[in-house]
XYZ file of N, CA and C in Angstrom:
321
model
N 112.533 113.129 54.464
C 113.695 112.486 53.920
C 114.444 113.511 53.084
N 115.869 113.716 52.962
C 116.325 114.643 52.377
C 117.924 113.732 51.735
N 118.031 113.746 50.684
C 119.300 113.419 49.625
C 119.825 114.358 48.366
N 120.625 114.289 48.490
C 121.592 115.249 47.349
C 122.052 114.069 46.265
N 121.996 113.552 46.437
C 122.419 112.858 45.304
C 121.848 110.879 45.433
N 120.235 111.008 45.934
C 120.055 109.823 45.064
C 119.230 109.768 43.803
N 119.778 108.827 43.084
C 118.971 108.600 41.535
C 117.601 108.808 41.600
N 116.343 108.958 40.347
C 115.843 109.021 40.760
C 114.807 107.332 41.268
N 115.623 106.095 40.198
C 115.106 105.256 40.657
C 115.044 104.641 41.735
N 115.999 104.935 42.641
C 116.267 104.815 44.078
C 115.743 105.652 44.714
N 115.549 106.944 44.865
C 114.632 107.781 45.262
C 112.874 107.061 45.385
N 112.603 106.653 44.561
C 111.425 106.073 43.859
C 111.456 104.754 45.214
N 112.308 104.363 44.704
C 112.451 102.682 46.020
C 112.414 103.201 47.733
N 113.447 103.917 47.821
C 113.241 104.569 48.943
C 112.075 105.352 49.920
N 111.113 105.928 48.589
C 110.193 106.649 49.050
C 108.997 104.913 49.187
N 109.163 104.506 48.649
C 107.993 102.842 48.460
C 108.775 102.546 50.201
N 109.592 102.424 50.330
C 110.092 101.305 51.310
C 109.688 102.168 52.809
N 109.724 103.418 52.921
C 109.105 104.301 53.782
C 107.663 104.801 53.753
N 107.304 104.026 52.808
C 105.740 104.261 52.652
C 105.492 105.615 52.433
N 105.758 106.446 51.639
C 106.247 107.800 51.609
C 104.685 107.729 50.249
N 103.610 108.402 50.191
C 103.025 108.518 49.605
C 103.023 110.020 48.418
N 103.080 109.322 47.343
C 103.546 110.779 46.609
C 102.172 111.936 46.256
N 101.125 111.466 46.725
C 99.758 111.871 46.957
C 99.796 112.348 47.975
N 100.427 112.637 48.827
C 100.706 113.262 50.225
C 102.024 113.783 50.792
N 102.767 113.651 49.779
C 104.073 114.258 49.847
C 104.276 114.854 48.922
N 105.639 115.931 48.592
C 106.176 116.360 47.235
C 107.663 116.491 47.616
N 108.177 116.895 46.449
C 109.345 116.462 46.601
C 110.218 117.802 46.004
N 111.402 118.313 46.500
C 111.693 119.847 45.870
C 113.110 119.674 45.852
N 113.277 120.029 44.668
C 114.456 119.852 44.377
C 115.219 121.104 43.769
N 115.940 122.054 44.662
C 116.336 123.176 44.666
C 118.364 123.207 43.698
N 118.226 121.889 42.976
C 119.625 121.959 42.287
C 121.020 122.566 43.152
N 121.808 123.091 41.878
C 123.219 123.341 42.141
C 122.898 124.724 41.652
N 122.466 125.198 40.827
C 122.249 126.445 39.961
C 122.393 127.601 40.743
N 123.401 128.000 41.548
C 123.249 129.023 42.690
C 123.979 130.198 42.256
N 123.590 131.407 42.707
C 125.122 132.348 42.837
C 126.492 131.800 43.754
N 125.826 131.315 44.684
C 127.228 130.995 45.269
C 128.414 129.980 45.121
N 127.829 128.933 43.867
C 128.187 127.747 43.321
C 129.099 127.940 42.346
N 130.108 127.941 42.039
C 130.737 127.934 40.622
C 131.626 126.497 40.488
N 131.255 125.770 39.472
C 132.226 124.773 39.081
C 133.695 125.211 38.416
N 134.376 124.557 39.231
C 136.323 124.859 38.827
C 136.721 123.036 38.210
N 137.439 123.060 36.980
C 138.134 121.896 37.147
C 139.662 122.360 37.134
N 140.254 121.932 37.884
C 141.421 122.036 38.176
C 142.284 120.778 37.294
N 143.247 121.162 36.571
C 143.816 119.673 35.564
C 145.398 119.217 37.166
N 145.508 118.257 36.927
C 146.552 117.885 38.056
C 147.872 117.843 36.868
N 148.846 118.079 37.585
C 150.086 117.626 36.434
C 150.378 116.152 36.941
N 150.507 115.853 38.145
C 151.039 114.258 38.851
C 150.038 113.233 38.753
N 149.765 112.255 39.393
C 148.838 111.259 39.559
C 147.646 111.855 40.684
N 146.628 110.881 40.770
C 145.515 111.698 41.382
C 145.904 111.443 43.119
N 147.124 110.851 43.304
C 147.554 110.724 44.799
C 148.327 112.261 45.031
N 148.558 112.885 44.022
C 149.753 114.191 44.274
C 148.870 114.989 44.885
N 149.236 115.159 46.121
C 147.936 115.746 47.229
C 148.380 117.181 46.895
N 149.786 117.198 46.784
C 150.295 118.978 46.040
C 149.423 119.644 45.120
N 148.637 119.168 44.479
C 147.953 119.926 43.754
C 147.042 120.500 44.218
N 146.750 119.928 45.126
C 145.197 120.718 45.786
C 145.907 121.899 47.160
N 147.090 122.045 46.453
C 147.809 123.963 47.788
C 147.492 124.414 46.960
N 146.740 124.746 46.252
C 146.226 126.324 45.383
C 144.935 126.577 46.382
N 144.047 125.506 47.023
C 142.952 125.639 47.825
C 143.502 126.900 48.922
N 144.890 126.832 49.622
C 145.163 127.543 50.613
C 146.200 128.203 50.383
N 145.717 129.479 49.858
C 146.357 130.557 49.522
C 147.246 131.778 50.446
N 148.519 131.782 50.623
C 149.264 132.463 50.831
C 149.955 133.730 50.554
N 150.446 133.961 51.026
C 150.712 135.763 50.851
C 152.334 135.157 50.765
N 153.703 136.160 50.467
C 154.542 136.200 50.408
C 155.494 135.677 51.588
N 154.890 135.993 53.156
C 155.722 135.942 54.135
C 154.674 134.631 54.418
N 154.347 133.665 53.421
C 153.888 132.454 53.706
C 152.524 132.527 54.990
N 151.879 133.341 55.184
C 150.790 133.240 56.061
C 149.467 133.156 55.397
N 148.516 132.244 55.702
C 147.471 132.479 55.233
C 146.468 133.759 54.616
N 146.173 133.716 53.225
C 145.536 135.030 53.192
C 143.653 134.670 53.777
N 143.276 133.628 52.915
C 142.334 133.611 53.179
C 141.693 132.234 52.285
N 140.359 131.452 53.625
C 140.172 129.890 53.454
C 138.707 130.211 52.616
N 138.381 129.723 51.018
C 137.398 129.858 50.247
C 136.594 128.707 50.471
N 135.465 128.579 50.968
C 134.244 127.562 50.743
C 134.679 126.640 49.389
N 135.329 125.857 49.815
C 134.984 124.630 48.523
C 134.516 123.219 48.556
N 134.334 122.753 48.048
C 134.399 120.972 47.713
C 134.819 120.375 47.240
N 135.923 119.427 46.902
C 136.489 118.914 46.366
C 136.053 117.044 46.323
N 135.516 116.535 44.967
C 135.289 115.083 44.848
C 136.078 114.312 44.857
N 136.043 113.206 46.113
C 137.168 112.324 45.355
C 136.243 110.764 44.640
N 136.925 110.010 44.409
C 136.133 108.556 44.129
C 137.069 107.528 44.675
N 137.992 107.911 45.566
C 138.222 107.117 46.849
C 138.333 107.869 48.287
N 138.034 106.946 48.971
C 137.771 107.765 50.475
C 139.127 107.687 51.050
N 139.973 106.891 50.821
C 141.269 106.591 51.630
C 142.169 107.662 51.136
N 142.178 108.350 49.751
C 143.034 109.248 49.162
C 141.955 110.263 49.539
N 140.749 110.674 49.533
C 139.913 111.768 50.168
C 140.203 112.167 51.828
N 141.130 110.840 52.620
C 141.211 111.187 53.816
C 142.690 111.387 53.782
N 143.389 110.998 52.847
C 145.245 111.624 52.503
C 144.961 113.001 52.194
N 144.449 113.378 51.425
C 144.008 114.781 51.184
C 143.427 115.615 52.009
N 142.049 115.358 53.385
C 142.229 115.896 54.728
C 143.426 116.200 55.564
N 144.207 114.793 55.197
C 145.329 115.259 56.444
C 146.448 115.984 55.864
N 146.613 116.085 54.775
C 147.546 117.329 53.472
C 147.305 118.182 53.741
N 145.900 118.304 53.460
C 145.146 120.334 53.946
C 145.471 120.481 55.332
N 145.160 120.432 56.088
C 144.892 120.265 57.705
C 147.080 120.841 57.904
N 147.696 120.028 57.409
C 148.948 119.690 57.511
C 149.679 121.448 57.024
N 148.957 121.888 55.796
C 148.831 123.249 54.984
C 148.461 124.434 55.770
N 148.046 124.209 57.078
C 147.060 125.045 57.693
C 147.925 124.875 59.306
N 147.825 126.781 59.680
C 148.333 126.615 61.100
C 146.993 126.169 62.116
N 147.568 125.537 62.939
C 146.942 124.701 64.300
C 144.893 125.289 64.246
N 144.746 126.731 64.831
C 143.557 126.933 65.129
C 142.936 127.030 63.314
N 143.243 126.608 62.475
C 142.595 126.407 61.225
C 142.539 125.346 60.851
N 142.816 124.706 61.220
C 142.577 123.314 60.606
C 141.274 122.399 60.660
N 140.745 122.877 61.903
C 138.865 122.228 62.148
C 138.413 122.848 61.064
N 138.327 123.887 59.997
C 138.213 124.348 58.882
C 137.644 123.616 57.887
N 138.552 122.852 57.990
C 138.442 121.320 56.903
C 137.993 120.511 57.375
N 136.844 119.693 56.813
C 136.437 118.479 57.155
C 136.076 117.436 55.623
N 135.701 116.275 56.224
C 135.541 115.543 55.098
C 134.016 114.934 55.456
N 133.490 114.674 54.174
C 132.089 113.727 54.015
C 132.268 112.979 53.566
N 131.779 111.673 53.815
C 131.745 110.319 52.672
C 130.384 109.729 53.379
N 129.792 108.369 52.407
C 128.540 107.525 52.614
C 129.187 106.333 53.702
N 129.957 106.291 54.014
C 130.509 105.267 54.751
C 130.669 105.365 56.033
C-alpha cells in the first residue's frame, strides 16, 4: 500500500481494514526533505481564479518563446479551478508542450 498524504489515523484504519499486520509489515516514510524539493509561496495580486498569476511557471525569453519548463506542483483546494488552471498552462504552451502538464486529484 503506498500514500502521500494519508493521516496517520486513517493510515491506522486502512492498514486494520486490509488486514495489514504491523508485526509483519513496516512502514517508511521517506518525507518531503529532499534536495530536489524547495517550497515557493507565490502571493497572487487578483482572486485565487486569476489563472494569470501562475505565467511566471512558463518562462519566456524576449522574442516570447519558451526558455525552459521547471518540475513543479502547484495545490489547489478546488479541482474545477485546478482544471481552469490546466487548461491556462496548456493554453501558455506551444502545441508539442503541452502533454507537459498534467493534473492529479482524489476524484
Amino acid at each position: 500500500m503506498a500514500s502521500a498524504t494519508l493521516p496517520p489515523l486513517v493510515l491506522a484504519e486502512v492498514r486494520k481494514s486490509l488486514h495489514i499486520s504491523p508485526d509483519t509489515s513496516y512502514h517508511v516514510n521517506l518525507g518531503t526533505d529532499r534536495p530536489n524539493i524547495a517550497w515557493f509561496v507565490q502571493l497572487m495580486k487578483g482572486a485565487k481564479s486569476d489563472l494569470e498569476a501562475l505565467d511566471f511557471l512558463v518562462e519566456h525569453d524576449s522574442e516570447d518563446a519558451i526558455i525552459e519548463l521547471i518540475q513543479t506542483m502547484v495545490f489547489f483546494d478546488d479541482i474545477n479551478l485546478a482544471m481552469d488552471a490546466l487548461e491556462h498552462l496548456r493554453d501558455c504552451l506551444p502545441p508539442h508542450l503541452r502533454g507537459a502538464i498534467a493534473l492529479y486529484h482524489s476524484r
